[in-house]
Amino acid sequence: MDELFDLFDEDERTLNKYETYKKAKRFMDNGMQRIMYMAGEDFTSAKGQIISGMPTGSPDGNAREDKVVLHVQAQDALDAILRASRNMPNDHRTILEYRCFKRMKWSKICKETHFEKTRAEEILIEALVMFAYNFVNHMNLLVFYEKEEETTKK
């Protein structure tokens, strides 16, 4: 419970929005695609064990089980990503979806949303920071200034 209150302890730490945005963007650019592939992977090859009278060893070892476990973990992560994305204003959610999930080009995003590119980029930055806050229970993407860094910045 103390960790929750640490998020609001302005005397000790202040959110570094730019670094949080960069960390969340790296997650979306790199981790998101892998999670989507793993969550949607076809696991028809992961069949149940064949029971016979003879004890046999699996030629794959635990490979099938490992694939199923990774698939379930990826589905859980994808569900957490979608939950974290739902808890933000509509414009933010839309731009996050278009840019990070659908990988749309800025020109198409601007045409769809009627935002100028600069404003759409600002909304994406805000959305990724919101995402980092919403996703903190699954993975901590928040970056804080330490107290001594804060005083040197001012």
mmCIF file of N, CA and C in Angstrom, residues 61-110:
data_model
loop_
_atom_site.group_PDB
_atom_site.id
_atom_site.type_symbol
_atom_site.label_atom_id
_atom_site.label_comp_id
_atom_site.label_asym_id
_atom_site.label_seq_id
_atom_site.Cartn_x
_atom_site.Cartn_y
_atom_site.Cartn_z
ATOM 1 N N GLY A 61 10.607 -32.151 -24.913
ATOM 2 C CA GLY A 61 10.800 -31.755 -23.521
ATOM 3 C C GLY A 61 9.552 -31.031 -23.053
ATOM 4 N N ASN A 62 9.707 -29.853 -22.485
ATOM 5 C CA ASN A 62 8.570 -29.062 -22.031
ATOM 6 C C ASN A 62 8.230 -27.962 -23.016
ATOM 7 N N ALA A 63 8.645 -28.081 -24.252
ATOM 8 C CA ALA A 63 8.445 -27.015 -25.242
ATOM 9 C C ALA A 63 6.969 -26.686 -25.442
ATOM 10 N N ARG A 64 6.134 -27.692 -25.507
ATOM 11 C CA ARG A 64 4.698 -27.436 -25.710
ATOM 12 C C ARG A 64 4.114 -26.686 -24.515
ATOM 13 N N GLU A 65 4.469 -27.161 -23.336
ATOM 14 C CA GLU A 65 3.967 -26.508 -22.129
ATOM 15 C C GLU A 65 4.462 -25.070 -22.051
ATOM 16 N N ASP A 66 5.729 -24.850 -22.384
ATOM 17 C CA ASP A 66 6.292 -23.498 -22.374
ATOM 18 C C ASP A 66 5.553 -22.588 -23.351
ATOM 19 N N LYS A 67 5.201 -23.121 -24.527
ATOM 20 C CA LYS A 67 4.470 -22.325 -25.518
ATOM 21 C C LYS A 67 3.096 -21.922 -24.994
ATOM 22 N N VAL A 68 2.437 -22.860 -24.347
ATOM 23 C CA VAL A 68 1.101 -22.577 -23.806
ATOM 24 C C VAL A 68 1.200 -21.536 -22.690
ATOM 25 N N VAL A 69 2.186 -21.666 -21.820
ATOM 26 C CA VAL A 69 2.369 -20.710 -20.721
ATOM 27 C C VAL A 69 2.654 -19.314 -21.278
ATOM 28 N N LEU A 70 3.546 -19.216 -22.270
ATOM 29 C CA LEU A 70 3.841 -17.917 -22.892
ATOM 30 C C LEU A 70 2.604 -17.326 -23.551
ATOM 31 N N HIS A 71 1.818 -18.173 -24.182
ATOM 32 C CA HIS A 71 0.578 -17.718 -24.828
ATOM 33 C C HIS A 71 -0.386 -17.130 -23.801
ATOM 34 N N VAL A 72 -0.562 -17.826 -22.688
ATOM 35 C CA VAL A 72 -1.468 -17.354 -21.637
ATOM 36 C C VAL A 72 -0.951 -16.054 -21.029
ATOM 37 N N GLN A 73 0.366 -15.973 -20.781
ATOM 38 C CA GLN A 73 0.951 -14.750 -20.238
ATOM 39 C C GLN A 73 0.788 -13.584 -21.211
ATOM 40 N N ALA A 74 0.960 -13.850 -22.498
ATOM 41 C CA ALA A 74 0.796 -12.794 -23.503
ATOM 42 C C ALA A 74 -0.652 -12.328 -23.567
ATOM 43 N N GLN A 75 -1.596 -13.252 -23.461
ATOM 44 C CA GLN A 75 -3.006 -12.862 -23.454
ATOM 45 C C GLN A 75 -3.327 -12.008 -22.230
ATOM 46 N N ASP A 76 -2.767 -12.366 -21.085
ATOM 47 C CA ASP A 76 -2.959 -11.586 -19.859
ATOM 48 C C ASP A 76 -2.381 -10.182 -20.034
ATOM 49 N N ALA A 77 -1.181 -10.090 -20.596
ATOM 50 C CA ALA A 77 -0.553 -8.785 -20.827
ATOM 51 C C ALA A 77 -1.374 -7.956 -21.809
ATOM 52 N N LEU A 78 -1.876 -8.584 -22.857
ATOM 53 C CA LEU A 78 -2.693 -7.865 -23.842
ATOM 54 C C LEU A 78 -3.981 -7.354 -23.208
ATOM 55 N N ASP A 79 -4.600 -8.163 -22.361
ATOM 56 C CA ASP A 79 -5.796 -7.712 -21.640
ATOM 57 C C ASP A 79 -5.476 -6.511 -20.751
ATOM 58 N N ALA A 80 -4.330 -6.555 -20.073
ATOM 59 C CA ALA A 80 -3.919 -5.434 -19.213
ATOM 60 C C ALA A 80 -3.664 -4.177 -20.047
ATOM 61 N N ILE A 81 -3.070 -4.333 -21.212
ATOM 62 C CA ILE A 81 -2.825 -3.192 -22.114
ATOM 63 C C ILE A 81 -4.145 -2.574 -22.543
ATOM 64 N N LEU A 82 -5.089 -3.406 -22.916
ATOM 65 C CA LEU A 82 -6.389 -2.897 -23.364
ATOM 66 C C LEU A 82 -7.144 -2.223 -22.224
ATOM 67 N N ARG A 83 -7.078 -2.790 -21.003
ATOM 68 C CA ARG A 83 -7.714 -2.154 -19.841
ATOM 69 C C ARG A 83 -7.078 -0.790 -19.560
ATOM 70 N N ALA A 84 -5.756 -0.729 -19.631
ATOM 71 C CA ALA A 84 -5.054 0.535 -19.376
ATOM 72 C C ALA A 84 -5.393 1.576 -20.426
ATOM 73 N N SER A 85 -5.676 1.143 -21.636
ATOM 74 C CA SER A 85 -6.002 2.068 -22.724
ATOM 75 C C SER A 85 -7.432 2.579 -22.652
ATOM 76 N N ARG A 86 -8.311 1.799 -22.041
ATOM 77 C CA ARG A 86 -9.719 2.203 -21.947
ATOM 78 C C ARG A 86 -9.927 3.359 -20.985
ATOM 79 N N ASN A 87 -9.053 3.525 -20.024
ATOM 80 C CA ASN A 87 -9.251 4.511 -18.958
ATOM 81 C C ASN A 87 -8.640 5.857 -19.292
ATOM 82 N N MET A 88 -8.895 6.348 -20.471
ATOM 83 C CA MET A 88 -8.407 7.675 -20.851
ATOM 84 C C MET A 88 -9.437 8.339 -21.752
ATOM 85 N N PRO A 89 -9.333 9.651 -21.917
ATOM 86 C CA PRO A 89 -10.300 10.348 -22.775
ATOM 87 C C PRO A 89 -10.301 9.794 -24.207
ATOM 88 N N ASN A 90 -11.421 9.978 -24.872
ATOM 89 C CA ASN A 90 -11.632 9.397 -26.193
ATOM 90 C C ASN A 90 -10.557 9.799 -27.209
ATOM 91 N N ASP A 91 -10.200 11.086 -27.287
ATOM 92 C CA ASP A 91 -9.188 11.528 -28.251
ATOM 93 C C ASP A 91 -7.849 10.845 -27.993
ATOM 94 N N HIS A 92 -7.486 10.732 -26.736
ATOM 95 C CA HIS A 92 -6.220 10.104 -26.367
ATOM 96 C C HIS A 92 -6.221 8.617 -26.727
ATOM 97 N N ARG A 93 -7.314 7.963 -26.390
ATOM 98 C CA ARG A 93 -7.439 6.534 -26.693
ATOM 99 C C ARG A 93 -7.405 6.293 -28.202
ATOM 100 N N THR A 94 -8.080 7.149 -28.954
ATOM 101 C CA THR A 94 -8.126 6.986 -30.410
ATOM 102 C C THR A 94 -6.741 7.144 -31.028
ATOM 103 N N ILE A 95 -6.027 8.181 -30.651
ATOM 104 C CA ILE A 95 -4.698 8.412 -31.231
ATOM 105 C C ILE A 95 -3.733 7.321 -30.794
ATOM 106 N N LEU A 96 -3.815 6.878 -29.539
ATOM 107 C CA LEU A 96 -2.982 5.777 -29.073
ATOM 108 C C LEU A 96 -3.265 4.513 -29.887
ATOM 109 N N GLU A 97 -4.523 4.239 -30.106
ATOM 110 C CA GLU A 97 -4.911 3.058 -30.886
ATOM 111 C C GLU A 97 -4.401 3.156 -32.326
ATOM 112 N N TYR A 98 -4.629 4.293 -32.964
ATOM 113 C CA TYR A 98 -4.201 4.454 -34.360
ATOM 114 C C TYR A 98 -2.683 4.356 -34.512
ATOM 115 N N ARG A 99 -1.954 5.020 -33.616
ATOM 116 C CA ARG A 99 -0.499 5.103 -33.775
ATOM 117 C C ARG A 99 0.225 3.865 -33.240
ATOM 118 N N CYS A 100 -0.186 3.370 -32.075
ATOM 119 C CA CYS A 100 0.565 2.284 -31.431
ATOM 120 C C CYS A 100 0.019 0.892 -31.725
ATOM 121 N N PHE A 101 -1.300 0.763 -31.857
ATOM 122 C CA PHE A 101 -1.864 -0.561 -32.106
ATOM 123 C C PHE A 101 -1.974 -0.841 -33.600
ATOM 124 N N LYS A 102 -2.512 0.130 -34.332
ATOM 125 C CA LYS A 102 -2.715 -0.067 -35.775
ATOM 126 C C LYS A 102 -1.539 0.395 -36.619
ATOM 127 N N ARG A 103 -0.590 1.098 -36.004
ATOM 128 C CA ARG A 103 0.637 1.575 -36.676
ATOM 129 C C ARG A 103 0.345 2.449 -37.893
ATOM 130 N N MET A 104 -0.659 3.310 -37.750
ATOM 131 C CA MET A 104 -1.035 4.199 -38.852
ATOM 132 C C MET A 104 -0.025 5.333 -38.990
ATOM 133 N N LYS A 105 0.110 5.847 -40.189
ATOM 134 C CA LYS A 105 0.965 7.006 -40.472
ATOM 135 C C LYS A 105 0.267 8.258 -39.941
ATOM 136 N N TRP A 106 1.086 9.278 -39.612
ATOM 137 C CA TRP A 106 0.530 10.521 -39.070
ATOM 138 C C TRP A 106 -0.449 11.174 -40.036
ATOM 139 N N SER A 107 -0.170 11.111 -41.319
ATOM 140 C CA SER A 107 -1.064 11.753 -42.295
ATOM 141 C C SER A 107 -2.465 11.145 -42.232
ATOM 142 N N LYS A 108 -2.537 9.834 -42.110
ATOM 143 C CA LYS A 108 -3.841 9.175 -42.033
ATOM 144 C C LYS A 108 -4.524 9.459 -40.695
ATOM 145 N N ILE A 109 -3.734 9.493 -39.620
ATOM 146 C CA ILE A 109 -4.301 9.806 -38.306
ATOM 147 C C ILE A 109 -4.901 11.207 -38.313
ATOM 148 N N CYS A 110 -4.172 12.164 -38.871
ATOM 149 C CA CYS A 110 -4.658 13.545 -38.926
ATOM 150 C C CYS A 110 -5.917 13.652 -39.781
#
